[in-house]
PDB file of C-alpha atoms in Angstrom:
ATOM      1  CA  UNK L 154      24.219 -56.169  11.064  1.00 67.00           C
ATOM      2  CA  UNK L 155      22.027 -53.588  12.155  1.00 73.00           C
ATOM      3  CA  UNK L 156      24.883 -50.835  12.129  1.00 83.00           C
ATOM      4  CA  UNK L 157      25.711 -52.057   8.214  1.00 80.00           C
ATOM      5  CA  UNK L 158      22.223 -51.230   7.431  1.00 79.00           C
ATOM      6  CA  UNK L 159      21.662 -47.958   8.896  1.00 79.00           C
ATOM      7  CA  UNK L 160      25.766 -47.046   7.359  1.00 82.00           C
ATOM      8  CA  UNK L 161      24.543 -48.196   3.781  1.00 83.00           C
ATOM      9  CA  UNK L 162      20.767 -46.149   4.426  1.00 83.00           C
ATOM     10  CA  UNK L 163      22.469 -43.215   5.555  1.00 85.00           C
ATOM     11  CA  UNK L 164      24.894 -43.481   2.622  1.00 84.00           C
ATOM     12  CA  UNK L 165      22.076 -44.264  -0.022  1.00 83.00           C
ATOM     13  CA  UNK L 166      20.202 -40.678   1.330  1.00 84.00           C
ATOM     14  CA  UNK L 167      23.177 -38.716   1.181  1.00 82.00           C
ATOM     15  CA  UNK L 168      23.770 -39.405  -2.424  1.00 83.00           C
ATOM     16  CA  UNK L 169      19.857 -38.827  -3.037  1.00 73.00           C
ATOM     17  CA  UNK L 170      20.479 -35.578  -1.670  1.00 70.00           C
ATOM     18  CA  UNK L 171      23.429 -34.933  -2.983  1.00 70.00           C
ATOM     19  CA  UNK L 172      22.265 -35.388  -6.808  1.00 73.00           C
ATOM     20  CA  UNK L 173      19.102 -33.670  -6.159  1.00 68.00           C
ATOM     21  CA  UNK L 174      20.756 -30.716  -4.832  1.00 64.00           C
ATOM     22  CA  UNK L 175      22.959 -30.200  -7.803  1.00 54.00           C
ATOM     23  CA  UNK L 176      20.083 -30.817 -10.346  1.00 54.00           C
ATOM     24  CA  UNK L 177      18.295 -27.620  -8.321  1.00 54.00           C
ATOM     25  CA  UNK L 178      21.544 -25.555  -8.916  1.00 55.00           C
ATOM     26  CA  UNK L 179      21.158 -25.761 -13.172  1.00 55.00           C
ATOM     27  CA  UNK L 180      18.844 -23.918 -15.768  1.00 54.00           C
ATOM     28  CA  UNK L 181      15.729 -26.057 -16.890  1.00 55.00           C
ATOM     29  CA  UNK L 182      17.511 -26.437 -20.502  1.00 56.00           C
ATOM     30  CA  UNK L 183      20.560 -25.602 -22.583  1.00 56.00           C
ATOM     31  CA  UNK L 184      18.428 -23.197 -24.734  1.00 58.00           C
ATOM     32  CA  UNK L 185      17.946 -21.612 -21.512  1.00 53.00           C
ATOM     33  CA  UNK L 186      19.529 -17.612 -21.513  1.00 55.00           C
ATOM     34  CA  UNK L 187      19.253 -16.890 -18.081  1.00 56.00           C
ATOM     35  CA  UNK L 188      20.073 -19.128 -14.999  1.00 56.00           C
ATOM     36  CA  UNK L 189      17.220 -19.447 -12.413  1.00 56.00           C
ATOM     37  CA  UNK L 190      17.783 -16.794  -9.606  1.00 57.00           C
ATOM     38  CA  UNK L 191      16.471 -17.854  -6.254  1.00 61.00           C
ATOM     39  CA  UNK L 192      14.924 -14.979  -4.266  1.00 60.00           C
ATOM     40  CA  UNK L 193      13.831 -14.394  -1.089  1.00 69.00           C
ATOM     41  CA  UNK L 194      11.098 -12.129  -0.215  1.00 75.00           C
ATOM     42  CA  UNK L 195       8.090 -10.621  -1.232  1.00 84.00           C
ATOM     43  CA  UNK L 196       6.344  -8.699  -4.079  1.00 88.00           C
ATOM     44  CA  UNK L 197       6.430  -4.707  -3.106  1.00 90.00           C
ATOM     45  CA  UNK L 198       5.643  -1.197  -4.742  1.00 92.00           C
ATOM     46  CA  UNK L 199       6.179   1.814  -3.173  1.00 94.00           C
ATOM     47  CA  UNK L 200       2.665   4.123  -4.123  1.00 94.00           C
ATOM     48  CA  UNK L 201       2.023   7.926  -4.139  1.00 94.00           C
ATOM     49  CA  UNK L 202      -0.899   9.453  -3.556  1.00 95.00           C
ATOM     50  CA  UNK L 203      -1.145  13.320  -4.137  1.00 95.00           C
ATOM     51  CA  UNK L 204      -3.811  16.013  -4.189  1.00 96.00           C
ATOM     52  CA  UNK L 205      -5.837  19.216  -2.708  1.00 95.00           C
ATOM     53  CA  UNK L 206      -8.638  19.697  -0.247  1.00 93.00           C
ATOM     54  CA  UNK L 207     -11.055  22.930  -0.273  1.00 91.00           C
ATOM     55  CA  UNK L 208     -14.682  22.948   1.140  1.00 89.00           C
ATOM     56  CA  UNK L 209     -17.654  22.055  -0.957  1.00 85.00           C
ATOM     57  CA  UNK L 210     -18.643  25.746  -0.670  1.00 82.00           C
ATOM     58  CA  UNK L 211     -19.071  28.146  -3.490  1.00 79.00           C
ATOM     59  CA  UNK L 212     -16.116  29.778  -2.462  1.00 85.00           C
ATOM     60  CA  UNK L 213     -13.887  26.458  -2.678  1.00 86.00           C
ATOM     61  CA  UNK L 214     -11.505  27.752  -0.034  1.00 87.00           C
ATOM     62  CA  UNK L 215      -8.437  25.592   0.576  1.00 90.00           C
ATOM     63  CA  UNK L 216      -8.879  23.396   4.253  1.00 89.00           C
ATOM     64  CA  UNK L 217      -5.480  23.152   6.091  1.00 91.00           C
ATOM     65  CA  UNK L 218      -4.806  20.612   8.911  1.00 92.00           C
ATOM     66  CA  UNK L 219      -7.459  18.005   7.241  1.00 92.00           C
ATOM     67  CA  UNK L 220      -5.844  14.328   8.440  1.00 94.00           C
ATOM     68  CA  UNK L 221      -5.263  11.722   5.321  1.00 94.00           C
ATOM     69  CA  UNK L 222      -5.107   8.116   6.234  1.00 91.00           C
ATOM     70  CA  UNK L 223      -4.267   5.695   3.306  1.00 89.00           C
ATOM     71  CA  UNK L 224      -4.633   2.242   4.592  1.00 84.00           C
ATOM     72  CA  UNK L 225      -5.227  -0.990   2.744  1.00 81.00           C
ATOM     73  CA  UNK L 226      -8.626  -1.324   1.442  1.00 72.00           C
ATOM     74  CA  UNK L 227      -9.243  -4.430   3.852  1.00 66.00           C
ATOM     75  CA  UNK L 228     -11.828  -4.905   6.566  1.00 67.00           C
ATOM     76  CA  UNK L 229     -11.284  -1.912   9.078  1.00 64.00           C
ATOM     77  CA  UNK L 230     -11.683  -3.956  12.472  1.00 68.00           C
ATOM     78  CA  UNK L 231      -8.618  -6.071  11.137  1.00 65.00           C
ATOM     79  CA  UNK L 232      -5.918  -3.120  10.562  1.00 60.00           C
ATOM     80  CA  UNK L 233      -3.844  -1.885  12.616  1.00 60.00           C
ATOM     81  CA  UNK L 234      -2.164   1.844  11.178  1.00 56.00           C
ATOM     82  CA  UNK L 235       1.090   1.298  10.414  1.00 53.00           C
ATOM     83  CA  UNK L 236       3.825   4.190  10.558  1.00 50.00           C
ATOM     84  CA  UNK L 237       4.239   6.949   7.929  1.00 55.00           C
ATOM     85  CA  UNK L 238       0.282   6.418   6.740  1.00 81.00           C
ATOM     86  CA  UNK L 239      -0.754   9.928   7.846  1.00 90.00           C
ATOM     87  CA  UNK L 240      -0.346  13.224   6.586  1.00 93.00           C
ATOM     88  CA  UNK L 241      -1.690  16.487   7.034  1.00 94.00           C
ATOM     89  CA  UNK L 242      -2.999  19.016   4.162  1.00 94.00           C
ATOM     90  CA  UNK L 243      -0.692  21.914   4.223  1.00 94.00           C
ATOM     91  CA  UNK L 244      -1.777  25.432   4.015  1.00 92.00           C
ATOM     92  CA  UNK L 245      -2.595  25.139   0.408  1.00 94.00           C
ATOM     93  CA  UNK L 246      -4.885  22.416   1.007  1.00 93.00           C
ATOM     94  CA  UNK L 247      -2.412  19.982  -0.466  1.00 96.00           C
ATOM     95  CA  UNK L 248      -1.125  16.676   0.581  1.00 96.00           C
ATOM     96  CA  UNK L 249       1.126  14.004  -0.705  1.00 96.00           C
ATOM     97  CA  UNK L 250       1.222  10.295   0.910  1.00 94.00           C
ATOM     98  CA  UNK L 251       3.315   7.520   0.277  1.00 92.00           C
ATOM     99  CA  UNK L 252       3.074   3.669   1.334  1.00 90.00           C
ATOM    100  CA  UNK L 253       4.612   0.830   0.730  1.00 89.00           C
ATOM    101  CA  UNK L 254       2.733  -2.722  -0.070  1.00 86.00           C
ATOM    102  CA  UNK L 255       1.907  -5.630  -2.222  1.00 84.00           C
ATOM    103  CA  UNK L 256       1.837  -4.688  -5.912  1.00 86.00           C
ATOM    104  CA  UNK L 257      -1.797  -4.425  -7.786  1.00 83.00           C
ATOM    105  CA  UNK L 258      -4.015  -3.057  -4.480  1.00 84.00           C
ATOM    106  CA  UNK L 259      -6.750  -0.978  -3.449  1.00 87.00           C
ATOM    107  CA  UNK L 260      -6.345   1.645  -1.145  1.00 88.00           C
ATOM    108  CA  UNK L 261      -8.513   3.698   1.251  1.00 88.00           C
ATOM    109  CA  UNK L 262      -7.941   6.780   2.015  1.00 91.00           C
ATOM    110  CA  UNK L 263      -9.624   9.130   4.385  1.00 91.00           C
ATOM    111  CA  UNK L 264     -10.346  12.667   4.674  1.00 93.00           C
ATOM    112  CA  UNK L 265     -10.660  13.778   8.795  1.00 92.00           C
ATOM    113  CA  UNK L 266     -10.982  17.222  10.203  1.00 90.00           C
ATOM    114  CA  UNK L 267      -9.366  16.693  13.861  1.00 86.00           C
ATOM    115  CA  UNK L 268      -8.678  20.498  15.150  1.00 82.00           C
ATOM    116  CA  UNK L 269     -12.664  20.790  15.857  1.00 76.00           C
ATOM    117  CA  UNK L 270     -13.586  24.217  15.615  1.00 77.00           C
ATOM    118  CA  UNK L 271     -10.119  26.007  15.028  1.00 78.00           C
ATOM    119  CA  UNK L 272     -10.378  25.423  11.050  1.00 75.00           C
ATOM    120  CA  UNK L 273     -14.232  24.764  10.521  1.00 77.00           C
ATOM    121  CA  UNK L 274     -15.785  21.621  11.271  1.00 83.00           C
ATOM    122  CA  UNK L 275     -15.668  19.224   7.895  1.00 89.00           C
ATOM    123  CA  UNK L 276     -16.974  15.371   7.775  1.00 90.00           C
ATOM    124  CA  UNK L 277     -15.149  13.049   7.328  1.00 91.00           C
ATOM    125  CA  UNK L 278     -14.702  11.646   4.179  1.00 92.00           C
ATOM    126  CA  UNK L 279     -13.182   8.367   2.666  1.00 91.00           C
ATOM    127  CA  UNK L 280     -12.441   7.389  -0.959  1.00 92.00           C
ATOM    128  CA  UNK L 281     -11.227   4.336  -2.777  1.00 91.00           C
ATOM    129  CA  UNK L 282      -7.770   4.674  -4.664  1.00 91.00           C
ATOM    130  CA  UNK L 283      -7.002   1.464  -7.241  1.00 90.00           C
ATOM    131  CA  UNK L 284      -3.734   0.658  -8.230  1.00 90.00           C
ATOM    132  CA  UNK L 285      -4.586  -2.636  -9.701  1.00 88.00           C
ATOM    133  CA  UNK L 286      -3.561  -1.464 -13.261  1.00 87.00           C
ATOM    134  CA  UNK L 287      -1.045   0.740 -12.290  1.00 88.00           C
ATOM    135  CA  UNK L 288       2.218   1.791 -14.256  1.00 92.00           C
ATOM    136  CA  UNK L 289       5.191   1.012 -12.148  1.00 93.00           C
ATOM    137  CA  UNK L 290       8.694   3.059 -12.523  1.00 94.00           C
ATOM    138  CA  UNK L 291      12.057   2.216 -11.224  1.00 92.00           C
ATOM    139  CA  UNK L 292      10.924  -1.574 -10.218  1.00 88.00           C
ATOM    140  CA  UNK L 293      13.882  -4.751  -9.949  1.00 89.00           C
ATOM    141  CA  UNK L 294      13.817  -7.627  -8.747  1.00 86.00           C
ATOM    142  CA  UNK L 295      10.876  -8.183  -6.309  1.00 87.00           C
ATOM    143  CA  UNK L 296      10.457  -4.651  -6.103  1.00 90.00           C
ATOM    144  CA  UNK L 297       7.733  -3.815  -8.797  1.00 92.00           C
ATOM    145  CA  UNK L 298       8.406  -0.028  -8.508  1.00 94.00           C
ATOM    146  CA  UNK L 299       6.581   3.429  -7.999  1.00 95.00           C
ATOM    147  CA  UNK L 300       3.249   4.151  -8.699  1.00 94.00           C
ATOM    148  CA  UNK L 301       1.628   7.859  -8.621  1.00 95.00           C
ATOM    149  CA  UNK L 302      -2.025   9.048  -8.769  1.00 94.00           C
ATOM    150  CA  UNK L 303      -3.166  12.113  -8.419  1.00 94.00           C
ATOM    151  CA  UNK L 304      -6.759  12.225  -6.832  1.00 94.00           C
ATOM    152  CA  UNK L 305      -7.487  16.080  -8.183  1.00 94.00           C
ATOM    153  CA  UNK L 306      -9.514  17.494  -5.568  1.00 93.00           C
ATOM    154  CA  UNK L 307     -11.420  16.507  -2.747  1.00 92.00           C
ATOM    155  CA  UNK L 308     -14.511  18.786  -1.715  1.00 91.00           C
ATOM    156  CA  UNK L 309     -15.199  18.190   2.146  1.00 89.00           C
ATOM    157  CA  UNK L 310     -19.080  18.979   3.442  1.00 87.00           C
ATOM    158  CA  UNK L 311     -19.125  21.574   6.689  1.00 83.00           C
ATOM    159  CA  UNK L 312     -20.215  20.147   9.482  1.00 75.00           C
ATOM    160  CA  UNK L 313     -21.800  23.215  10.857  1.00 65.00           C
ATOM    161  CA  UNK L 314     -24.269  23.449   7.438  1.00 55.00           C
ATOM    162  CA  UNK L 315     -25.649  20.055   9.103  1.00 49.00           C
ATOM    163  CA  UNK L 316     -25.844  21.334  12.404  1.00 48.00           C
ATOM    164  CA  UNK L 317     -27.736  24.029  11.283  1.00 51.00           C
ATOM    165  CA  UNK L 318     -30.318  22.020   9.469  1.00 53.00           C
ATOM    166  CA  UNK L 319     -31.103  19.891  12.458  1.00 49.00           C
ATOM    167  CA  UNK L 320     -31.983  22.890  14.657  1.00 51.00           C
ATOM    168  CA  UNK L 321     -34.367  24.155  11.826  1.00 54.00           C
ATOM    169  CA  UNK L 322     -36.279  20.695  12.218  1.00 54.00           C
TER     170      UNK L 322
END
């Protein structure tokens, strides 16, 4: 008796199973165009960030060797720099940076002098990029596209004009 009931149970769930499965296969109505495409993944955009750094001097000189960091604009004691985040300005001051993440974000991105002396000594510097109404090129599927900005130019403070106002104090 007890094998009859657990045959006719299992039974009774397989054709449960078996009819919802096929009513997940269809479209939600016959007026319906396009059938429902099951996806796996996430939501991405590839970004672009471009421009030029030159000191905040009169003379506006371009700054080579400057570090750019673009990282998610997400508490700082949480993130961990992920690969391809970093570039350096070239000798035209100029720099171009590219990440990948979730589509509609903010972005941080900082300015860091690391070669000390060798290039003048600039502070560091950190601005926020949106993206959250961004125009996307290129995108399918979960892949919302390309978005550029250009950030124009970024003037970077010398260092040494603030050492030398704390030994006139």
């Amino acid at each position: 008796m007890k094998t009859k009931a657990h045959n006719l149970y299992s039974k009774l769930i397989s054709i449960c199973l078996l009819i919802l499965g096929f009513s997940a296969c269809g479209s939600l109505s016959d007026d319906d165009i396009e059938p429902i495409v099951c996806e796996y993944g996430v939501p991405s955009a590839k970004y672009k960030v471009s421009g030029k750094v030159v000191t905040a001097e009169d003379d506006k000189q371009e700054v080579k060797n400057i570090r750019v960091v673009m990282i998610e604009n997400v508490d700082e004691s949480k993130v961990t720099y992920l690969t391809g985040d970093t570039v350096f300005t070239d000798t035209n001051g100029e720099y171009k940076i590219e990440r990948i993440g979730h589509p509609g974000q903010e972005f941080i991105i900082k300015f860091q002098d690391i070669d000390g002396e060798a290039n003048g000594q600039f502070e560091e510097q950190t601005e926020i990029i949106d993206f959250k109404d961004a125009q996307y090129v290129g995108g399918e599927g979960w892949f919302k596209g390309e978005a550029t900005k250009d950030m124009g130019t970024i003037e970077l403070g010398s260092m040494q004009k603030w050492w030398n106002e704390c030994d006139t104090e």
